[in-house]
């Protein structure tokens, strides 16, 4: 058993860390909205190094590297608190490469690779969160067969206020067909009939609602076959499992909170020491589970269950670390905008967004253990 | 054994519930965002008129003489709608109780009616200092006798209602040579006394409508008659009164926890995913069952502590157990309830994120959970011979 990275991988890690020296202060991981211009600039700089296309095949201008490189990159970026991995170079680009038309490949892949265009994920709806297959936003082909006309509402879209394009899951088939009646579309956010409105969140950032009112989307902007979206989004998700919840985030949470406790002069408190010992083992658990997901992907194993377990542990650890400091870090820990309470408020979403803990547990019990139901 | 409430207790609970629903709930969200001080103070005034600012104060001083159980019930009901209002009410009651417990007749007649009637918007409890939080016996604020006066110097931090309290109970060292805790006295300092400056309200995570301030005493001169209780006997009083305050904070936490779970319970019966109500999923049913069981246990612990206090028995351990359990379980309840709302739990349009922020402080102020554990275990070990 060897859980170390290779020499080349470690050299890349060093290169990433050097690159991030210039971006250490962005703080766009916890809350991207307020610092989007800086995050965008960093993505462009990554694009210059072709890091947004690390695992893309060379025919699309990619570097053809293994998953470990993406893991290293986004884990370091998470640790540096700079940003989360962008949707564009992951879910969107990988789906286009697999299912997109030549025109879509030519239009979007070069610009995504250089960090020029960014996408917002428009899947969830007010009535369809955990139960995504129940979504109702309609995409109806017009009589001429040239356009789809979109009507409906999406809910909780991260970053939609700043993105250029929307990556939309909509119903082209019957409601009762559930996941088998859905198609994927790319749509410029400026298209007539689209309204993005903010939903302020507990961390003083925002999510968004996205409304579609007779929005015309050319047929050429449908990705993959009509009613064939379910498989595409599943595969896209599978492509991203190793970078969805990088443990660098919780490692950094822990380090920041240790600094906080020491600065408060609480480092020698026995209760605090006991709790921190517990938390550091949770962080290591998240690190190991993160690597396990990576290993599964590198070996071509299905990583669904590993990823679900990782999400459960990782996201609870995200919450346990600041919660502990709110408990023990003195009242300054609760002052608005100070690090412990800020991280805590942000961490609340982690067990909800991207599939709730309850859904992850049902994935584990069904798929890993074979429990029926 | 009879666990039922008296008619009077039920009446007070109903009254607080009605006020919370009709007056507090409609403005709570706005108070959280904008801290509308006028509306907040207006509500405190109305609460005083309803008798909620001196629930355990004798009627001859303008109090409700309703007892500790009624106090606990009222605070829980208020907190279901607005934790900021509930904490201000709880602390004001605690201040009135200190004065009733150790004040002389003149002090009681002067201050209690003002607190109970709402002439004072609130009372302030000035114990914590920057280097004396969990261990207030190490406080540095000093009171020095000067002729017929006392002169106060030092700072108190995180004092609830600093901005608008009409009177503060303030603890200060009066005997430098005594061991920690032995040379501390208690004073009454009116808001606006020259030499007392109030810092700007802290920007807090939760309970935002209630102001929390630093009090700066710079050669603050108060008359000899401002000494509350016996000289150098103040620390014992502080410790005793905090035990009563803990019943208030535990009751407050219970209210927030119940509000969160009640909201989530309703939500589960309305929202559908996978073609059925969320309430049909057993995973969620069991979460609901666990949290309500814990909150009910918290309620009983609080009632027990309140009962012992009302009977005049030692209730310190019971109050600490009740505060520890109620505040921890209320925190859990708020997080579970937020989780049950999914994405809607995270956005400000729904009240769950406010509940989760508001409940957070309850396991910290009036003695952190660790301090409650210290008290409980010390009492337990003391009884081992
Ligand atoms: C910060 C944040 C960012 C997000 N970003 C995006 C984005 O960019 N794009 C996008 O499309 N969406 C986004 N979402 C939406 C997210 O994917 C959904 O919120 C999530 O899938 C949960 O759905 P829901 O909110 O409808 O909750 P619901 O599905 O209504 O769930 C409510 C509660 O019921 C539980 N539950 C549901 N079904 C079951 C079951 N079968 N068994 C047991 N328990 C169950 C859930 O665990 C939860 O506790 C984001 C959400 C958040 C909070
Ligand atoms: C919103 C708000 C309102 C407040 N209102 C008032 C008020 O009206 N009047 C007032 O006087 N004060 C008030 N306080 C202060 C509050 O009571 C103190 O913050 C609290 O007692 C904790 O003290 P500290 O902050 O100094 O923490 P510390 O004493 O520094 O404690 C830090 C951590 O160490 C732990 N710890 C300390 N000692 C021990 C030990 N022996 N064993 C194990 N663990 C230990 C604590 O549990 C805590 O987790 C308020 C505070 C806030 C935030």
Tab-separated table of N, CA, C and O and ligand atoms in Angstrom, chain A residues 261 264 266 269-272 324-332 334, chain B residues 87 91 94 123-136 156-162 169 171 202 204 206-207 210-213 242 361 363-372 374, ligand 2:
chain	number	residue	atom	x	y	z
A	261	UNK	N	-7.729	29.849	18.783
A	261	UNK	CA	-7.738	29.443	20.199
A	261	UNK	C	-6.438	29.860	20.880
A	261	UNK	O	-6.442	30.333	22.023
A	264	UNK	N	-6.438	33.463	21.643
A	264	UNK	CA	-7.293	33.773	22.794
A	264	UNK	C	-6.663	33.271	24.098
A	264	UNK	O	-7.284	33.360	25.163
A	266	UNK	N	-6.235	30.134	24.840
A	266	UNK	CA	-6.998	28.979	25.319
A	266	UNK	C	-6.340	27.652	24.974
A	266	UNK	O	-6.885	26.587	25.238
A	269	UNK	N	-6.117	24.861	27.586
A	269	UNK	CA	-7.329	24.406	28.271
A	269	UNK	C	-7.537	22.908	27.984
A	269	UNK	O	-7.615	22.500	26.825
A	270	UNK	N	-7.629	22.096	29.030
A	270	UNK	CA	-7.720	20.647	28.799
A	270	UNK	C	-8.971	20.230	28.026
A	270	UNK	O	-8.913	19.303	27.212
A	271	UNK	N	-10.080	20.902	28.260
A	271	UNK	CA	-11.300	20.523	27.532
A	271	UNK	C	-11.093	20.794	26.048
A	271	UNK	O	-11.401	19.973	25.177
A	272	UNK	N	-10.513	21.954	25.760
A	272	UNK	CA	-10.288	22.324	24.365
A	272	UNK	C	-9.309	21.367	23.702
A	272	UNK	O	-9.505	20.933	22.566
A	324	UNK	N	-17.245	23.853	17.499
A	324	UNK	CA	-16.435	23.656	18.690
A	324	UNK	C	-15.838	24.987	19.153
A	324	UNK	O	-15.791	25.288	20.355
A	325	UNK	N	-15.409	25.790	18.198
A	325	UNK	CA	-14.771	27.058	18.583
A	325	UNK	C	-15.811	28.068	19.077
A	325	UNK	O	-15.537	28.874	19.957
A	326	UNK	N	-17.016	27.999	18.532
A	326	UNK	CA	-18.062	28.866	19.081
A	326	UNK	C	-18.337	28.470	20.531
A	326	UNK	O	-18.597	29.307	21.388
A	327	UNK	N	-18.267	27.177	20.798
A	327	UNK	CA	-18.491	26.704	22.171
A	327	UNK	C	-17.402	27.176	23.113
A	327	UNK	O	-17.675	27.558	24.243
A	328	UNK	N	-16.157	27.092	22.651
A	328	UNK	CA	-15.042	27.246	23.588
A	328	UNK	C	-14.174	28.466	23.345
A	328	UNK	O	-13.257	28.727	24.114
A	329	UNK	N	-14.420	29.171	22.278
A	329	UNK	CA	-13.464	30.212	21.886
A	329	UNK	C	-13.717	31.576	22.490
A	329	UNK	O	-13.146	32.558	22.046
A	330	UNK	N	-14.594	31.664	23.496
A	330	UNK	CA	-14.887	32.964	24.092
A	330	UNK	C	-15.892	33.723	23.234
A	330	UNK	O	-16.137	33.359	22.084
A	331	UNK	N	-16.501	34.775	23.773
A	331	UNK	CA	-17.588	35.460	23.061
A	331	UNK	C	-17.126	36.160	21.779
A	331	UNK	O	-17.926	36.367	20.878
A	332	UNK	N	-15.841	36.494	21.674
A	332	UNK	CA	-15.368	37.118	20.423
A	332	UNK	C	-15.649	36.201	19.237
A	332	UNK	O	-15.805	36.659	18.114
A	334	UNK	N	-18.193	34.871	18.540
A	334	UNK	CA	-19.541	35.115	18.020
A	334	UNK	C	-19.726	36.502	17.450
A	334	UNK	O	-20.833	36.877	17.091
B	87	UNK	N	-34.285	37.610	25.819
B	87	UNK	CA	-33.087	37.723	26.656
B	87	UNK	C	-33.120	39.025	27.447
B	87	UNK	O	-32.739	39.072	28.619
B	91	UNK	N	-32.945	39.039	31.499
B	91	UNK	CA	-31.911	39.739	32.262
B	91	UNK	C	-32.534	40.808	33.164
B	91	UNK	O	-32.116	40.990	34.311
B	94	UNK	N	-33.795	39.230	36.133
B	94	UNK	CA	-32.697	38.810	37.012
B	94	UNK	C	-32.178	39.991	37.825
B	94	UNK	O	-31.917	39.873	39.027
B	123	UNK	N	-33.048	46.402	32.715
B	123	UNK	CA	-32.003	46.425	33.728
B	123	UNK	C	-30.760	45.777	33.162
B	123	UNK	O	-30.850	44.929	32.270
B	124	UNK	N	-29.575	46.170	33.674
B	124	UNK	CA	-28.327	45.598	33.176
B	124	UNK	C	-27.588	44.848	34.276
B	124	UNK	O	-27.634	45.236	35.443
B	125	UNK	N	-26.902	43.775	33.880
B	125	UNK	CA	-26.202	42.903	34.821
B	125	UNK	C	-24.715	43.002	34.500
B	125	UNK	O	-24.262	42.436	33.505
B	126	UNK	N	-23.961	43.749	35.291
B	126	UNK	CA	-22.579	44.058	34.922
B	126	UNK	C	-21.546	43.251	35.671
B	126	UNK	O	-21.002	43.708	36.680
B	127	UNK	N	-21.265	42.068	35.160
B	127	UNK	CA	-20.327	41.185	35.849
B	127	UNK	C	-19.056	40.938	35.025
B	127	UNK	O	-17.944	41.114	35.506
B	128	UNK	N	-19.232	40.551	33.756
B	128	UNK	CA	-18.111	40.075	32.940
B	128	UNK	C	-17.097	41.173	32.638
B	128	UNK	O	-17.459	42.330	32.408
B	129	UNK	N	-15.814	40.800	32.655
B	129	UNK	CA	-14.737	41.693	32.203
B	129	UNK	C	-13.876	40.955	31.205
B	129	UNK	O	-13.953	39.734	31.096
B	130	UNK	N	-12.988	41.721	30.538
B	130	UNK	CA	-12.232	41.063	29.475
B	130	UNK	C	-11.360	39.940	30.018
B	130	UNK	O	-11.163	38.931	29.363
B	131	UNK	N	-10.874	40.082	31.244
B	131	UNK	CA	-10.062	38.981	31.766
B	131	UNK	C	-10.799	38.212	32.857
B	131	UNK	O	-10.211	37.458	33.614
B	132	UNK	N	-12.103	38.406	32.951
B	132	UNK	CA	-12.881	37.697	33.965
B	132	UNK	C	-14.253	37.355	33.403
B	132	UNK	O	-15.214	38.089	33.573
B	133	UNK	N	-14.310	36.229	32.669
B	133	UNK	CA	-15.570	35.785	32.084
B	133	UNK	C	-16.098	34.595	32.857
B	133	UNK	O	-16.913	34.730	33.763
B	134	UNK	N	-15.569	33.435	32.521
B	134	UNK	CA	-15.986	32.236	33.248
B	134	UNK	C	-15.581	32.324	34.713
B	134	UNK	O	-16.200	31.717	35.574
B	135	UNK	N	-14.538	33.067	34.987
B	135	UNK	CA	-14.073	33.205	36.373
B	135	UNK	C	-14.167	34.669	36.821
B	135	UNK	O	-13.169	35.383	36.868
B	136	UNK	N	-15.384	35.105	37.167
B	136	UNK	CA	-15.562	36.524	37.495
B	136	UNK	C	-14.864	36.931	38.788
B	136	UNK	O	-14.701	38.134	39.045
B	156	UNK	N	-16.548	46.816	32.004
B	156	UNK	CA	-17.338	45.584	31.940
B	156	UNK	C	-17.641	45.327	30.469
B	156	UNK	O	-17.990	46.271	29.736
B	157	UNK	N	-17.516	44.075	30.042
B	157	UNK	CA	-17.779	43.818	28.617
B	157	UNK	C	-18.983	42.895	28.438
B	157	UNK	O	-19.378	42.194	29.361
B	158	UNK	N	-19.516	42.938	27.210
B	158	UNK	CA	-20.654	42.079	26.824
B	158	UNK	C	-21.834	42.227	27.757
B	158	UNK	O	-22.411	41.238	28.212
B	159	UNK	N	-22.193	43.456	28.055
B	159	UNK	CA	-23.306	43.668	28.967
B	159	UNK	C	-24.607	43.884	28.176
B	159	UNK	O	-24.725	44.848	27.403
B	160	UNK	N	-25.532	42.961	28.382
B	160	UNK	CA	-26.818	43.016	27.696
B	160	UNK	C	-27.571	44.290	28.076
B	160	UNK	O	-27.599	44.651	29.258
B	161	UNK	N	-28.160	44.949	27.101
B	161	UNK	CA	-28.971	46.168	27.273
B	161	UNK	C	-28.155	47.382	27.698
B	161	UNK	O	-28.725	48.359	28.198
B	162	UNK	N	-26.842	47.364	27.506
B	162	UNK	CA	-26.014	48.497	27.913
B	162	UNK	C	-26.565	49.840	27.451
B	162	UNK	O	-26.611	50.801	28.206
B	169	UNK	N	-26.713	46.582	37.801
B	169	UNK	CA	-26.085	46.013	38.979
B	169	UNK	C	-24.637	45.754	38.573
B	169	UNK	O	-24.390	45.081	37.576
B	171	UNK	N	-20.617	44.749	39.704
B	171	UNK	CA	-19.737	44.172	40.709
B	171	UNK	C	-18.338	44.785	40.604
B	171	UNK	O	-17.836	44.989	39.493
B	202	UNK	N	-22.064	45.677	20.226
B	202	UNK	CA	-21.284	44.709	19.454
B	202	UNK	C	-22.099	44.249	18.245
B	202	UNK	O	-23.314	44.115	18.328
B	204	UNK	N	-23.164	41.362	16.573
B	204	UNK	CA	-23.183	39.951	16.955
B	204	UNK	C	-23.686	39.052	15.830
B	204	UNK	O	-24.293	39.500	14.888
B	206	UNK	N	-25.951	36.595	16.435
B	206	UNK	CA	-27.380	36.368	16.649
B	206	UNK	C	-27.908	37.298	17.726
B	206	UNK	O	-27.173	38.122	18.257
B	207	UNK	N	-29.200	37.145	18.025
B	207	UNK	CA	-29.863	38.018	18.998
B	207	UNK	C	-29.460	39.467	18.739
B	207	UNK	O	-29.092	40.219	19.648
B	210	UNK	N	-30.996	42.751	20.493
B	210	UNK	CA	-30.620	43.090	21.868
B	210	UNK	C	-29.201	43.652	21.860
B	210	UNK	O	-28.300	43.055	21.284
B	211	UNK	N	-29.034	44.796	22.465
B	211	UNK	CA	-27.709	45.410	22.462
B	211	UNK	C	-26.797	44.771	23.505
B	211	UNK	O	-27.227	44.435	24.597
B	212	UNK	N	-25.535	44.615	23.136
B	212	UNK	CA	-24.531	44.087	24.039
B	212	UNK	C	-23.366	45.075	24.004
B	212	UNK	O	-22.816	45.319	22.941
B	213	UNK	N	-23.032	45.653	25.148
B	213	UNK	CA	-22.085	46.776	25.126
B	213	UNK	C	-20.982	46.625	26.174
B	213	UNK	O	-21.126	45.893	27.144
B	242	UNK	N	-26.884	34.214	39.328
B	242	UNK	CA	-26.659	33.611	38.016
B	242	UNK	C	-27.404	32.292	37.908
B	242	UNK	O	-27.907	31.935	36.847
B	361	UNK	N	-25.708	31.517	21.177
B	361	UNK	CA	-25.112	32.141	22.356
B	361	UNK	C	-25.610	31.508	23.656
B	361	UNK	O	-24.987	31.641	24.701
B	363	UNK	N	-25.626	28.631	24.916
B	363	UNK	CA	-24.753	27.719	25.657
B	363	UNK	C	-23.455	28.413	26.066
B	363	UNK	O	-22.513	27.773	26.511
B	364	UNK	N	-23.412	29.741	25.924
B	364	UNK	CA	-22.207	30.489	26.292
B	364	UNK	C	-22.475	31.478	27.424
B	364	UNK	O	-21.772	31.487	28.436
B	365	UNK	N	-23.514	32.327	27.236
B	365	UNK	CA	-23.670	33.352	28.283
B	365	UNK	C	-24.357	32.797	29.534
B	365	UNK	O	-24.926	31.725	29.506
B	366	UNK	N	-24.239	33.545	30.597
B	366	UNK	CA	-24.668	33.104	31.930
B	366	UNK	C	-24.049	31.748	32.280
B	366	UNK	O	-24.688	30.873	32.859
B	367	UNK	N	-22.771	31.635	31.953
B	367	UNK	CA	-22.039	30.416	32.254
B	367	UNK	C	-22.071	29.459	31.081
B	367	UNK	O	-23.124	28.973	30.695
B	368	UNK	N	-20.895	29.194	30.512
B	368	UNK	CA	-20.816	28.289	29.368
B	368	UNK	C	-21.190	26.868	29.804
B	368	UNK	O	-21.259	26.568	30.998
B	369	UNK	N	-21.368	26.015	28.810
B	369	UNK	CA	-21.695	24.620	29.131
B	369	UNK	C	-20.622	23.985	30.002
B	369	UNK	O	-20.925	23.180	30.885
B	370	UNK	N	-19.377	24.369	29.746
B	370	UNK	CA	-18.297	23.784	30.560
B	370	UNK	C	-18.427	24.229	32.011
B	370	UNK	O	-18.213	23.463	32.938
B	371	UNK	N	-18.762	25.500	32.180
B	371	UNK	CA	-18.906	25.998	33.549
B	371	UNK	C	-20.078	25.298	34.243
B	371	UNK	O	-20.012	24.974	35.432
B	372	UNK	N	-21.146	25.025	33.503
B	372	UNK	CA	-22.245	24.254	34.118
B	372	UNK	C	-21.735	22.876	34.531
B	372	UNK	O	-22.062	22.377	35.602
B	374	UNK	N	-18.709	22.135	35.337
B	374	UNK	CA	-17.854	22.329	36.510
B	374	UNK	C	-18.727	22.381	37.770
B	374	UNK	O	-18.451	21.718	38.767
C	2	LIG	C1	-24.491	38.315	23.697
C	2	LIG	C2	-23.849	38.275	25.047
C	2	LIG	C3	-24.509	38.834	26.122
C	2	LIG	C4	-23.930	38.835	27.393
C	2	LIG	N1	-24.568	39.453	28.414
C	2	LIG	C5	-23.924	39.607	29.615
C	2	LIG	C6	-24.475	40.412	30.661
C	2	LIG	O1	-25.571	40.974	30.507
C	2	LIG	N2	-23.792	40.562	31.801
C	2	LIG	C7	-22.578	39.967	31.994
C	2	LIG	O2	-21.990	40.165	33.051
C	2	LIG	N3	-22.009	39.184	31.033
C	2	LIG	C8	-22.653	39.005	29.851
C	2	LIG	N4	-22.071	38.250	28.848
C	2	LIG	C9	-20.781	37.613	29.091
C	2	LIG	C10	-20.878	36.096	29.253
C	2	LIG	O3	-21.530	35.735	30.418
C	2	LIG	C11	-19.431	35.541	29.172
C	2	LIG	O4	-19.033	35.670	27.830
C	2	LIG	C12	-19.350	34.097	29.609
C	2	LIG	O5	-19.503	33.984	30.983
C	2	LIG	C13	-18.033	33.429	29.221
C	2	LIG	O6	-16.921	34.170	29.653
C	2	LIG	P1	-15.732	34.524	28.624
C	2	LIG	O7	-16.392	35.067	27.454
C	2	LIG	O8	-14.727	35.376	29.265
C	2	LIG	O9	-15.096	33.136	28.234
C	2	LIG	P2	-13.859	32.430	28.943
C	2	LIG	O10	-14.057	32.444	30.394
C	2	LIG	O11	-12.621	33.017	28.387
C	2	LIG	O12	-14.060	30.964	28.431
C	2	LIG	C14	-13.562	30.481	27.167
C	2	LIG	C15	-13.779	28.982	27.104
C	2	LIG	O13	-13.057	28.279	28.149
C	2	LIG	C16	-13.942	27.440	28.884
C	2	LIG	N5	-13.562	27.378	30.294
C	2	LIG	C17	-13.327	28.429	31.123
C	2	LIG	N6	-13.038	27.983	32.352
C	2	LIG	C18	-13.099	26.630	32.313
C	2	LIG	C19	-12.903	25.598	33.284
C	2	LIG	N7	-12.607	25.866	34.541
C	2	LIG	N8	-13.033	24.316	32.876
C	2	LIG	C20	-13.353	24.014	31.583
C	2	LIG	N9	-13.545	24.949	30.639
C	2	LIG	C21	-13.433	26.242	30.993
C	2	LIG	C22	-15.297	28.084	28.727
C	2	LIG	O14	-16.336	27.137	28.879
C	2	LIG	C23	-15.239	28.608	27.304
C	2	LIG	O15	-15.583	27.560	26.424
C	2	LIG	C24	-22.665	38.220	27.594
C	2	LIG	C25	-22.014	37.624	26.501
C	2	LIG	C26	-22.578	37.663	25.231
C	2	LIG	C27	-21.815	37.078	24.093
